[in-house]
GROMACS .gro file of C-alpha atoms in nm:
model
   65
    1UNK     CA    1  -2.044  -1.894  -2.432
    2UNK     CA    2  -2.157  -2.042  -2.108
    3UNK     CA    3  -2.023  -1.992  -1.745
    4UNK     CA    4  -2.122  -2.158  -1.436
    5UNK     CA    5  -1.948  -2.239  -1.104
    6UNK     CA    6  -1.902  -2.607  -1.040
    7UNK     CA    7  -1.930  -2.796  -0.695
    8UNK     CA    8  -1.563  -2.705  -0.607
    9UNK     CA    9  -1.635  -2.341  -0.646
   10UNK     CA   10  -1.451  -2.312  -0.974
   11UNK     CA   11  -1.582  -2.153  -1.302
   12UNK     CA   12  -1.630  -2.363  -1.592
   13UNK     CA   13  -1.649  -2.169  -1.910
   14UNK     CA   14  -1.798  -2.323  -2.245
   15UNK     CA   15  -1.672  -2.123  -2.531
   16UNK     CA   16  -1.844  -2.086  -2.886
   17UNK     CA   17  -1.639  -2.367  -3.043
   18UNK     CA   18  -1.766  -2.602  -2.777
   19UNK     CA   19  -1.422  -2.617  -2.590
   20UNK     CA   20  -1.487  -2.645  -2.205
   21UNK     CA   21  -1.220  -2.465  -1.977
   22UNK     CA   22  -1.229  -2.511  -1.610
   23UNK     CA   23  -1.064  -2.274  -1.347
   24UNK     CA   24  -0.771  -2.453  -1.145
   25UNK     CA   25  -0.656  -2.165  -0.934
   26UNK     CA   26  -0.818  -1.956  -0.638
   27UNK     CA   27  -0.845  -1.624  -0.825
   28UNK     CA   28  -1.181  -1.440  -0.779
   29UNK     CA   29  -1.346  -1.273  -1.066
   30UNK     CA   30  -1.506  -0.945  -0.944
   31UNK     CA   31  -1.802  -0.970  -1.223
   32UNK     CA   32  -1.966  -1.294  -1.345
   33UNK     CA   33  -1.875  -1.381  -1.703
   34UNK     CA   34  -2.171  -1.331  -1.934
   35UNK     CA   35  -2.230  -1.458  -2.283
   36UNK     CA   36  -2.061  -1.250  -2.559
   37UNK     CA   37  -1.773  -1.148  -2.338
   38UNK     CA   38  -1.432  -1.152  -2.500
   39UNK     CA   39  -1.206  -1.448  -2.374
   40UNK     CA   40  -0.830  -1.462  -2.437
   41UNK     CA   41  -0.641  -1.764  -2.347
   42UNK     CA   42  -0.267  -1.774  -2.343
   43UNK     CA   43  -0.017  -2.040  -2.267
   44UNK     CA   44   0.176  -1.982  -1.940
   45UNK     CA   45   0.484  -2.150  -1.778
   46UNK     CA   46   0.501  -2.537  -1.737
   47UNK     CA   47   0.216  -2.624  -1.975
   48UNK     CA   48  -0.056  -2.428  -1.795
   49UNK     CA   49  -0.296  -2.168  -1.963
   50UNK     CA   50  -0.412  -1.823  -1.846
   51UNK     CA   51  -0.759  -1.716  -1.926
   52UNK     CA   52  -0.865  -1.366  -1.924
   53UNK     CA   53  -1.236  -1.252  -1.970
   54UNK     CA   54  -1.322  -0.897  -2.072
   55UNK     CA   55  -1.002  -0.749  -1.915
   56UNK     CA   56  -1.065  -0.905  -1.574
   57UNK     CA   57  -0.782  -1.055  -1.372
   58UNK     CA   58  -0.640  -1.358  -1.540
   59UNK     CA   59  -0.695  -1.699  -1.401
   60UNK     CA   60  -0.534  -2.046  -1.449
   61UNK     CA   61  -0.748  -2.285  -1.644
   62UNK     CA   62  -0.739  -2.613  -1.819
   63UNK     CA   63  -0.924  -2.759  -2.111
   64UNK     CA   64  -1.151  -3.031  -1.992
   65UNK     CA   65  -1.334  -3.103  -2.309
   0.00000   0.00000   0.00000
């Protein structure tokens, strides 16, 4: 897993399977994501997805690759 902040200030998360997800909301994470942290992605309303990393506050994300 790799996590970085893009030029727009949004988190970009690359998972072990190669999938890349980008944050699409303005929720702040109180800790930086680290490799090996548990990531959960669940479908939300209207085709959006919510990502949770290690029980931190969920944020909206979309798969970009």
